[in-house]
Amino acid sequence: PDLPSKILSDEGKLIHIVSNLISNALKFTERGKVELRVKKLAHSKIQILVKDTGIGIPKEKLSMIFNKFEQVNGTIRRKYGGTGLGLTIVKELVKILGGKIEVTSELGKGSTFSFSFAYRLLKQREVSDKDQAKLKPKIKKKTKKDINILIAEDDDFGYYIIERSLEDYTITRAKDGKDALEKIKKKSYDLVLMDIQMPKMDGLEATRKIREKDFHLPIIALTAKAMKGDKEKCLEAGCSDYISKPITPDELIAKVNQYSAKSRLRK
C-alpha cells in the first residue's frame, strides 16, 4: 500500500531513532550498502527498516546490544569507535512511541534493525501557493555567537545531538583525535569538546598531545562511560572537565559558556 503523504507523530524522536540506526550501519559497513525501507502496515502502523551488509553481530550478542556500552568486542571498538548509549536510547525512544525494535544479524554478512509505530493521518485542506506563502512565518536569521568550538566526535548521531544543542555557536567537527590535532594547528578555538572513544587516536591521547603545546585551551571530555575512575583519567590526561553521555543540552551549554568565558579572558 502507498505511504500516507502526511502523518502525525513525534518528529524529533523519529529523527533521533533513524539517524542513529543509519549512523551505526554506516560505521560498521566498510563495503556494500546500507538500505532504508519504509512500509505501511495494517492498523495505522508504519515499519522502518535499516539493513546493512556490514560486519554483523554474533548470535550470542544479539540479546545484549541494546544494553549500555555493549559492543561486539574490544578490537571492533578500537577500530570503529564505540556505540556508547546510542542503541540504548533508540530502544527507549521506540518504546515511548509505543513500538518495539528488533534486530536480525549474521556475522560477516550484515544486520537488519526494524521497528514499527502507530500514527495518525494529518488531514489538511489544499491551499494555493499564494496562501502558503502568507502562512509561512518570517524567520529572522540568527547571529551566531562569536565562540569557536571544535567538536571531536566520530559518531554521526552523537555529533548531531551536540550540533543541535549548540546551533547558536560557531562549530567545527573533527572525526578522530588525529583530525582534531590537525585542526587545532590550523585554527584557534575557544573550546574543545573531546569524545574519549574514537578510532585512530582516542580522546585521551589527543588531549595529552594538545597539552604538550597548549596548557590553557579548555577541553571538555565527552564519554559514554560513567564508571568510577573515568573522570580522574580524563582530568589526568589534561581535560578541563567532563560530561557523561547521554548529553543534556542544558548541561552542555552551561559548561560551554563557563569555559569559553574563561578562554576569552586569557586572550
PDB file of C-alpha atoms in Angstrom:
ATOM      1  CA  PRO A   1       0.000   0.000   0.000  1.00  0.00           C
ATOM      2  CA  ASP A   2       1.064   3.565  -0.647  1.00  0.00           C
ATOM      3  CA  LEU A   3       2.554   5.507   2.251  1.00  0.00           C
ATOM      4  CA  PRO A   4       0.483   8.402   3.603  1.00  0.00           C
ATOM      5  CA  SER A   5       1.831  11.786   2.498  1.00  0.00           C
ATOM      6  CA  LYS A   6       1.499  13.314   5.971  1.00  0.00           C
ATOM      7  CA  ILE A   7       1.238  11.706   9.399  1.00  0.00           C
ATOM      8  CA  LEU A   8       1.038  12.891  12.987  1.00  0.00           C
ATOM      9  CA  SER A   9       3.841  11.512  15.185  1.00  0.00           C
ATOM     10  CA  ASP A  10       6.844  12.710  17.199  1.00  0.00           C
ATOM     11  CA  GLU A  11       9.191  14.081  14.529  1.00  0.00           C
ATOM     12  CA  GLY A  12      12.115  14.662  16.897  1.00  0.00           C
ATOM     13  CA  LYS A  13      12.115  11.116  18.265  1.00  0.00           C
ATOM     14  CA  LEU A  14      11.805   9.605  14.785  1.00  0.00           C
ATOM     15  CA  ILE A  15      14.758  11.670  13.539  1.00  0.00           C
ATOM     16  CA  HIS A  16      16.862  10.550  16.508  1.00  0.00           C
ATOM     17  CA  ILE A  17      15.972   6.878  16.021  1.00  0.00           C
ATOM     18  CA  VAL A  18      16.533   6.725  12.266  1.00  0.00           C
ATOM     19  CA  SER A  19      19.684   8.892  12.355  1.00  0.00           C
ATOM     20  CA  ASN A  20      21.231   6.648  14.982  1.00  0.00           C
ATOM     21  CA  LEU A  21      20.416   3.403  13.159  1.00  0.00           C
ATOM     22  CA  ILE A  22      21.780   4.736   9.861  1.00  0.00           C
ATOM     23  CA  SER A  23      24.877   6.126  11.593  1.00  0.00           C
ATOM     24  CA  ASN A  24      25.657   2.738  13.166  1.00  0.00           C
ATOM     25  CA  ALA A  25      25.001   0.904   9.897  1.00  0.00           C
ATOM     26  CA  LEU A  26      27.389   3.191   8.003  1.00  0.00           C
ATOM     27  CA  LYS A  27      30.031   2.919  10.721  1.00  0.00           C
ATOM     28  CA  PHE A  28      30.128  -0.885  10.622  1.00  0.00           C
ATOM     29  CA  THR A  29      29.804  -1.273   6.825  1.00  0.00           C
ATOM     30  CA  GLU A  30      33.128  -0.735   5.054  1.00  0.00           C
ATOM     31  CA  ARG A  31      31.892  -2.314   1.806  1.00  0.00           C
ATOM     32  CA  GLY A  32      28.487  -2.997   0.351  1.00  0.00           C
ATOM     33  CA  LYS A  33      25.410  -0.947   1.113  1.00  0.00           C
ATOM     34  CA  VAL A  34      23.031   0.438   3.709  1.00  0.00           C
ATOM     35  CA  GLU A  35      19.306   0.434   2.906  1.00  0.00           C
ATOM     36  CA  LEU A  36      16.464   2.393   4.493  1.00  0.00           C
ATOM     37  CA  ARG A  37      12.989   0.985   3.870  1.00  0.00           C
ATOM     38  CA  VAL A  38       9.623   2.352   4.989  1.00  0.00           C
ATOM     39  CA  LYS A  39       6.473   0.220   4.812  1.00  0.00           C
ATOM     40  CA  LYS A  40       2.838   0.843   5.684  1.00  0.00           C
ATOM     41  CA  LEU A  41       1.376  -1.882   7.916  1.00  0.00           C
ATOM     42  CA  ALA A  42      -2.188  -2.654   8.950  1.00  0.00           C
ATOM     43  CA  HIS A  43      -3.916  -0.855  11.852  1.00  0.00           C
ATOM     44  CA  SER A  44      -2.357   2.564  11.093  1.00  0.00           C
ATOM     45  CA  LYS A  45       1.225   1.467  11.655  1.00  0.00           C
ATOM     46  CA  ILE A  46       4.444   2.175   9.778  1.00  0.00           C
ATOM     47  CA  GLN A  47       7.553  -0.014   9.779  1.00  0.00           C
ATOM     48  CA  ILE A  48      11.022   1.465   9.301  1.00  0.00           C
ATOM     49  CA  LEU A  49      13.892  -0.883   8.483  1.00  0.00           C
ATOM     50  CA  VAL A  50      17.639  -0.202   8.276  1.00  0.00           C
ATOM     51  CA  LYS A  51      19.609  -3.002   6.605  1.00  0.00           C
ATOM     52  CA  ASP A  52      23.368  -3.183   6.044  1.00  0.00           C
ATOM     53  CA  THR A  53      25.958  -5.564   4.599  1.00  0.00           C
ATOM     54  CA  GLY A  54      28.469  -4.832   7.356  1.00  0.00           C
ATOM     55  CA  ILE A  55      30.378  -6.895   9.886  1.00  0.00           C
ATOM     56  CA  GLY A  56      27.295  -8.389  11.538  1.00  0.00           C
ATOM     57  CA  ILE A  57      26.701  -9.411  15.144  1.00  0.00           C
ATOM     58  CA  PRO A  58      27.296 -12.847  16.729  1.00  0.00           C
ATOM     59  CA  LYS A  59      24.062 -14.638  17.761  1.00  0.00           C
ATOM     60  CA  GLU A  60      25.088 -14.731  21.414  1.00  0.00           C
ATOM     61  CA  LYS A  61      25.430 -10.925  21.430  1.00  0.00           C
ATOM     62  CA  LEU A  62      22.093 -10.051  19.811  1.00  0.00           C
ATOM     63  CA  SER A  63      20.182 -10.003  23.094  1.00  0.00           C
ATOM     64  CA  MET A  64      22.718  -7.629  24.672  1.00  0.00           C
ATOM     65  CA  ILE A  65      23.398  -4.953  22.052  1.00  0.00           C
ATOM     66  CA  PHE A  66      20.752  -2.611  23.465  1.00  0.00           C
ATOM     67  CA  ASN A  67      22.459  -2.686  26.862  1.00  0.00           C
ATOM     68  CA  LYS A  68      24.516   0.334  27.920  1.00  0.00           C
ATOM     69  CA  PHE A  69      28.034   0.390  26.419  1.00  0.00           C
ATOM     70  CA  GLU A  70      27.709  -3.090  24.868  1.00  0.00           C
ATOM     71  CA  GLN A  71      29.940  -3.744  21.842  1.00  0.00           C
ATOM     72  CA  VAL A  72      30.802  -6.932  19.980  1.00  0.00           C
ATOM     73  CA  ASN A  73      34.403  -6.914  21.198  1.00  0.00           C
ATOM     74  CA  GLY A  74      37.285  -4.622  22.118  1.00  0.00           C
ATOM     75  CA  THR A  75      39.004  -4.924  18.736  1.00  0.00           C
ATOM     76  CA  ILE A  76      35.921  -3.630  16.954  1.00  0.00           C
ATOM     77  CA  ARG A  77      35.544  -0.775  19.453  1.00  0.00           C
ATOM     78  CA  ARG A  78      39.134   0.329  18.840  1.00  0.00           C
ATOM     79  CA  LYS A  79      38.756   0.145  15.055  1.00  0.00           C
ATOM     80  CA  TYR A  80      35.303   1.642  14.591  1.00  0.00           C
ATOM     81  CA  GLY A  81      34.706   3.645  17.787  1.00  0.00           C
ATOM     82  CA  GLY A  82      32.056   2.928  20.411  1.00  0.00           C
ATOM     83  CA  THR A  83      28.273   2.791  20.075  1.00  0.00           C
ATOM     84  CA  GLY A  84      28.051   4.206  23.603  1.00  0.00           C
ATOM     85  CA  LEU A  85      24.458   4.784  24.687  1.00  0.00           C
ATOM     86  CA  GLY A  86      23.132   5.124  21.132  1.00  0.00           C
ATOM     87  CA  LEU A  87      21.198   1.854  20.804  1.00  0.00           C
ATOM     88  CA  THR A  88      20.018   2.026  24.414  1.00  0.00           C
ATOM     89  CA  ILE A  89      18.478   5.430  23.718  1.00  0.00           C
ATOM     90  CA  VAL A  90      16.989   4.166  20.434  1.00  0.00           C
ATOM     91  CA  LYS A  91      15.250   1.308  22.264  1.00  0.00           C
ATOM     92  CA  GLU A  92      13.779   3.716  24.826  1.00  0.00           C
ATOM     93  CA  LEU A  93      12.602   6.189  22.172  1.00  0.00           C
ATOM     94  CA  VAL A  94      10.904   3.411  20.193  1.00  0.00           C
ATOM     95  CA  LYS A  95       9.191   2.290  23.403  1.00  0.00           C
ATOM     96  CA  ILE A  96       7.938   5.855  24.017  1.00  0.00           C
ATOM     97  CA  LEU A  97       6.404   5.799  20.516  1.00  0.00           C
ATOM     98  CA  GLY A  98       4.584   2.622  21.514  1.00  0.00           C
ATOM     99  CA  GLY A  99       6.712   0.345  19.367  1.00  0.00           C
ATOM    100  CA  LYS A 100       9.368  -2.330  19.708  1.00  0.00           C
ATOM    101  CA  ILE A 101      12.736  -2.556  17.980  1.00  0.00           C
ATOM    102  CA  GLU A 102      14.007  -5.864  16.594  1.00  0.00           C
ATOM    103  CA  VAL A 103      17.323  -6.973  15.132  1.00  0.00           C
ATOM    104  CA  THR A 104      18.445  -9.886  12.977  1.00  0.00           C
ATOM    105  CA  SER A 105      22.055 -10.410  12.001  1.00  0.00           C
ATOM    106  CA  GLU A 106      24.582 -12.821  10.556  1.00  0.00           C
ATOM    107  CA  LEU A 107      28.246 -12.449  11.412  1.00  0.00           C
ATOM    108  CA  GLY A 108      30.197 -11.255   8.390  1.00  0.00           C
ATOM    109  CA  LYS A 109      27.070 -10.644   6.292  1.00  0.00           C
ATOM    110  CA  GLY A 110      25.214  -7.768   7.909  1.00  0.00           C
ATOM    111  CA  SER A 111      22.408  -6.694  10.218  1.00  0.00           C
ATOM    112  CA  THR A 112      18.811  -5.535   9.961  1.00  0.00           C
ATOM    113  CA  PHE A 113      17.193  -3.269  12.551  1.00  0.00           C
ATOM    114  CA  SER A 114      13.451  -2.664  12.293  1.00  0.00           C
ATOM    115  CA  PHE A 115      10.739  -1.012  14.342  1.00  0.00           C
ATOM    116  CA  SER A 116       7.099  -0.085  13.860  1.00  0.00           C
ATOM    117  CA  PHE A 117       4.973   2.653  15.384  1.00  0.00           C
ATOM    118  CA  ALA A 118       1.376   3.818  15.290  1.00  0.00           C
ATOM    119  CA  TYR A 119       0.485   7.070  13.564  1.00  0.00           C
ATOM    120  CA  ARG A 120      -2.473   9.323  12.846  1.00  0.00           C
ATOM    121  CA  LEU A 121      -3.221  10.756   9.416  1.00  0.00           C
ATOM    122  CA  LEU A 122      -2.769  14.501   9.184  1.00  0.00           C
ATOM    123  CA  LYS A 123      -5.608  15.997   7.159  1.00  0.00           C
ATOM    124  CA  GLN A 124      -5.041  19.409   5.660  1.00  0.00           C
ATOM    125  CA  ARG A 125      -7.062  21.247   3.049  1.00  0.00           C
ATOM    126  CA  GLU A 126      -5.364  22.128  -0.206  1.00  0.00           C
ATOM    127  CA  VAL A 127      -4.268  25.759  -0.341  1.00  0.00           C
ATOM    128  CA  SER A 128      -2.848  27.822  -3.157  1.00  0.00           C
ATOM    129  CA  ASP A 129       0.818  28.765  -3.398  1.00  0.00           C
ATOM    130  CA  LYS A 130      -0.190  32.332  -2.589  1.00  0.00           C
ATOM    131  CA  ASP A 131      -1.935  31.250   0.623  1.00  0.00           C
ATOM    132  CA  GLN A 132       1.001  29.037   1.579  1.00  0.00           C
ATOM    133  CA  ALA A 133       3.351  31.998   1.264  1.00  0.00           C
ATOM    134  CA  LYS A 134       1.137  34.049   3.579  1.00  0.00           C
ATOM    135  CA  LEU A 135       1.044  31.263   6.162  1.00  0.00           C
ATOM    136  CA  LYS A 136       4.815  30.837   6.307  1.00  0.00           C
ATOM    137  CA  PRO A 137       6.274  32.688   9.296  1.00  0.00           C
ATOM    138  CA  LYS A 138       9.019  35.181   8.658  1.00  0.00           C
ATOM    139  CA  ILE A 139      12.096  33.855  10.407  1.00  0.00           C
ATOM    140  CA  LYS A 140      14.965  36.155  11.181  1.00  0.00           C
ATOM    141  CA  LYS A 141      18.373  34.621  10.667  1.00  0.00           C
ATOM    142  CA  LYS A 142      20.115  34.155  13.997  1.00  0.00           C
ATOM    143  CA  THR A 143      23.507  35.695  14.533  1.00  0.00           C
ATOM    144  CA  LYS A 144      25.885  33.054  15.818  1.00  0.00           C
ATOM    145  CA  LYS A 145      27.858  33.751  18.968  1.00  0.00           C
ATOM    146  CA  ASP A 146      31.493  34.631  18.362  1.00  0.00           C
ATOM    147  CA  ILE A 147      32.671  31.487  20.133  1.00  0.00           C
ATOM    148  CA  ASN A 148      34.630  28.917  18.111  1.00  0.00           C
ATOM    149  CA  ILE A 149      34.193  25.345  19.295  1.00  0.00           C
ATOM    150  CA  LEU A 150      35.933  22.227  17.981  1.00  0.00           C
ATOM    151  CA  ILE A 151      33.849  19.068  18.395  1.00  0.00           C
ATOM    152  CA  ALA A 152      35.903  15.872  18.204  1.00  0.00           C
ATOM    153  CA  GLU A 153      33.229  13.197  17.744  1.00  0.00           C
ATOM    154  CA  ASP A 154      33.386  10.201  15.386  1.00  0.00           C
ATOM    155  CA  ASP A 155      29.768   9.147  15.793  1.00  0.00           C
ATOM    156  CA  ASP A 156      27.389  10.964  13.414  1.00  0.00           C
ATOM    157  CA  PHE A 157      24.414  10.655  15.745  1.00  0.00           C
ATOM    158  CA  GLY A 158      26.442  11.888  18.720  1.00  0.00           C
ATOM    159  CA  TYR A 159      27.633  14.847  16.668  1.00  0.00           C
ATOM    160  CA  TYR A 160      24.078  15.574  15.527  1.00  0.00           C
ATOM    161  CA  ILE A 161      22.878  15.864  19.143  1.00  0.00           C
ATOM    162  CA  ILE A 162      25.717  18.262  20.031  1.00  0.00           C
ATOM    163  CA  GLU A 163      25.273  20.269  16.831  1.00  0.00           C
ATOM    164  CA  ARG A 164      21.563  20.765  17.542  1.00  0.00           C
ATOM    165  CA  SER A 165      22.331  21.871  21.109  1.00  0.00           C
ATOM    166  CA  LEU A 166      24.998  24.366  20.001  1.00  0.00           C
ATOM    167  CA  GLU A 167      23.339  25.815  16.903  1.00  0.00           C
ATOM    168  CA  ASP A 168      23.964  29.372  18.195  1.00  0.00           C
ATOM    169  CA  TYR A 169      27.744  28.808  18.272  1.00  0.00           C
ATOM    170  CA  THR A 170      30.397  28.572  15.556  1.00  0.00           C
ATOM    171  CA  ILE A 171      31.386  24.908  15.446  1.00  0.00           C
ATOM    172  CA  THR A 172      33.881  22.745  13.560  1.00  0.00           C
ATOM    173  CA  ARG A 173      33.929  18.952  13.532  1.00  0.00           C
ATOM    174  CA  ALA A 174      36.869  16.555  13.832  1.00  0.00           C
ATOM    175  CA  LYS A 175      36.144  12.837  13.303  1.00  0.00           C
ATOM    176  CA  ASP A 176      39.012  11.461  15.396  1.00  0.00           C
ATOM    177  CA  GLY A 177      41.894  12.551  17.615  1.00  0.00           C
ATOM    178  CA  LYS A 178      44.355  12.987  14.745  1.00  0.00           C
ATOM    179  CA  ASP A 179      41.894  15.154  12.855  1.00  0.00           C
ATOM    180  CA  ALA A 180      41.404  17.278  15.980  1.00  0.00           C
ATOM    181  CA  LEU A 181      45.164  17.871  16.308  1.00  0.00           C
ATOM    182  CA  GLU A 182      45.412  18.931  12.657  1.00  0.00           C
ATOM    183  CA  LYS A 183      42.545  21.386  13.002  1.00  0.00           C
ATOM    184  CA  ILE A 184      43.984  22.922  16.179  1.00  0.00           C
ATOM    185  CA  LYS A 185      47.282  23.509  14.351  1.00  0.00           C
ATOM    186  CA  LYS A 186      45.484  25.493  11.645  1.00  0.00           C
ATOM    187  CA  LYS A 187      42.972  27.493  13.684  1.00  0.00           C
ATOM    188  CA  SER A 188      42.467  28.982  17.138  1.00  0.00           C
ATOM    189  CA  TYR A 189      39.494  27.663  19.144  1.00  0.00           C
ATOM    190  CA  ASP A 190      37.869  28.876  22.351  1.00  0.00           C
ATOM    191  CA  LEU A 191      36.941  25.370  23.457  1.00  0.00           C
ATOM    192  CA  VAL A 192      37.259  21.691  22.512  1.00  0.00           C
ATOM    193  CA  LEU A 193      34.586  19.054  23.147  1.00  0.00           C
ATOM    194  CA  MET A 194      36.538  15.782  23.078  1.00  0.00           C
ATOM    195  CA  ASP A 195      34.859  12.402  22.728  1.00  0.00           C
ATOM    196  CA  ILE A 196      37.003   9.820  24.501  1.00  0.00           C
ATOM    197  CA  GLN A 197      36.192   6.718  22.406  1.00  0.00           C
ATOM    198  CA  MET A 198      37.327   7.403  18.836  1.00  0.00           C
ATOM    199  CA  PRO A 199      39.188   5.377  16.172  1.00  0.00           C
ATOM    200  CA  LYS A 200      42.766   6.121  15.022  1.00  0.00           C
ATOM    201  CA  MET A 201      43.539   8.228  18.110  1.00  0.00           C
ATOM    202  CA  ASP A 202      41.288   8.334  21.170  1.00  0.00           C
ATOM    203  CA  GLY A 203      40.362  11.477  23.066  1.00  0.00           C
ATOM    204  CA  LEU A 204      42.727  10.932  25.985  1.00  0.00           C
ATOM    205  CA  GLU A 205      45.783  10.599  23.746  1.00  0.00           C
ATOM    206  CA  ALA A 206      44.713  13.611  21.678  1.00  0.00           C
ATOM    207  CA  THR A 207      44.282  15.660  24.864  1.00  0.00           C
ATOM    208  CA  ARG A 208      47.766  14.731  26.096  1.00  0.00           C
ATOM    209  CA  LYS A 209      49.272  15.842  22.783  1.00  0.00           C
ATOM    210  CA  ILE A 210      47.353  19.139  22.860  1.00  0.00           C
ATOM    211  CA  ARG A 211      48.607  19.795  26.384  1.00  0.00           C
ATOM    212  CA  GLU A 212      52.219  19.439  25.211  1.00  0.00           C
ATOM    213  CA  LYS A 213      51.803  22.768  23.387  1.00  0.00           C
ATOM    214  CA  ASP A 214      48.747  24.469  24.900  1.00  0.00           C
ATOM    215  CA  PHE A 215      48.091  24.253  28.616  1.00  0.00           C
ATOM    216  CA  HIS A 216      45.184  26.719  28.744  1.00  0.00           C
ATOM    217  CA  LEU A 217      42.813  25.636  25.939  1.00  0.00           C
ATOM    218  CA  PRO A 218      39.630  24.343  27.648  1.00  0.00           C
ATOM    219  CA  ILE A 219      38.955  20.687  26.782  1.00  0.00           C
ATOM    220  CA  ILE A 220      35.728  19.059  27.956  1.00  0.00           C
ATOM    221  CA  ALA A 221      35.697  15.253  27.788  1.00  0.00           C
ATOM    222  CA  LEU A 222      32.598  13.508  26.417  1.00  0.00           C
ATOM    223  CA  THR A 223      32.345   9.876  27.407  1.00  0.00           C
ATOM    224  CA  ALA A 224      29.743   7.121  27.386  1.00  0.00           C
ATOM    225  CA  LYS A 225      31.423   5.522  30.368  1.00  0.00           C
ATOM    226  CA  ALA A 226      30.101   6.531  33.761  1.00  0.00           C
ATOM    227  CA  MET A 227      32.229   4.190  35.843  1.00  0.00           C
ATOM    228  CA  LYS A 228      34.316   5.106  38.852  1.00  0.00           C
ATOM    229  CA  GLY A 229      37.733   6.421  37.893  1.00  0.00           C
ATOM    230  CA  ASP A 230      36.792   7.633  34.400  1.00  0.00           C
ATOM    231  CA  LYS A 231      36.587  11.274  35.464  1.00  0.00           C
ATOM    232  CA  GLU A 232      40.011  11.023  37.091  1.00  0.00           C
ATOM    233  CA  LYS A 233      41.512   9.517  33.890  1.00  0.00           C
ATOM    234  CA  CYS A 234      40.142  12.406  31.834  1.00  0.00           C
ATOM    235  CA  LEU A 235      41.454  15.026  34.250  1.00  0.00           C
ATOM    236  CA  GLU A 236      44.856  13.313  34.478  1.00  0.00           C
ATOM    237  CA  ALA A 237      45.128  13.395  30.667  1.00  0.00           C
ATOM    238  CA  GLY A 238      44.602  17.161  30.797  1.00  0.00           C
ATOM    239  CA  CYS A 239      40.865  17.624  30.300  1.00  0.00           C
ATOM    240  CA  SER A 240      39.371  20.674  31.991  1.00  0.00           C
ATOM    241  CA  ASP A 241      36.049  18.999  32.741  1.00  0.00           C
ATOM    242  CA  TYR A 242      33.880  16.011  31.974  1.00  0.00           C
ATOM    243  CA  ILE A 243      30.343  15.331  30.670  1.00  0.00           C
ATOM    244  CA  SER A 244      28.773  11.849  30.723  1.00  0.00           C
ATOM    245  CA  LYS A 245      26.571  10.696  27.862  1.00  0.00           C
ATOM    246  CA  PRO A 246      23.676  10.908  27.202  1.00  0.00           C
ATOM    247  CA  ILE A 247      24.351  14.636  26.943  1.00  0.00           C
ATOM    248  CA  THR A 248      21.657  17.063  28.067  1.00  0.00           C
ATOM    249  CA  PRO A 249      21.559  20.412  26.211  1.00  0.00           C
ATOM    250  CA  ASP A 250      21.296  22.453  29.427  1.00  0.00           C
ATOM    251  CA  GLU A 251      24.414  20.904  30.979  1.00  0.00           C
ATOM    252  CA  LEU A 252      26.356  21.152  27.716  1.00  0.00           C
ATOM    253  CA  ILE A 253      25.510  24.822  27.146  1.00  0.00           C
ATOM    254  CA  ALA A 254      26.293  25.686  30.776  1.00  0.00           C
ATOM    255  CA  LYS A 255      29.757  24.084  30.511  1.00  0.00           C
ATOM    256  CA  VAL A 256      30.420  25.679  27.123  1.00  0.00           C
ATOM    257  CA  ASN A 257      29.542  29.152  28.413  1.00  0.00           C
ATOM    258  CA  GLN A 258      31.593  28.655  31.576  1.00  0.00           C
ATOM    259  CA  TYR A 259      34.792  27.549  29.855  1.00  0.00           C
ATOM    260  CA  SER A 260      34.553  29.710  26.738  1.00  0.00           C
ATOM    261  CA  ALA A 261      34.264  32.774  29.003  1.00  0.00           C
ATOM    262  CA  LYS A 262      37.449  31.732  30.817  1.00  0.00           C
ATOM    263  CA  SER A 263      39.171  31.168  27.482  1.00  0.00           C
ATOM    264  CA  ARG A 264      38.235  34.663  26.269  1.00  0.00           C
ATOM    265  CA  LEU A 265      39.599  36.271  29.440  1.00  0.00           C
ATOM    266  CA  ARG A 266      43.024  34.744  28.751  1.00  0.00           C
ATOM    267  CA  LYS A 267      43.173  36.158  25.216  1.00  0.00           C
TER     268      LYS A 267
END
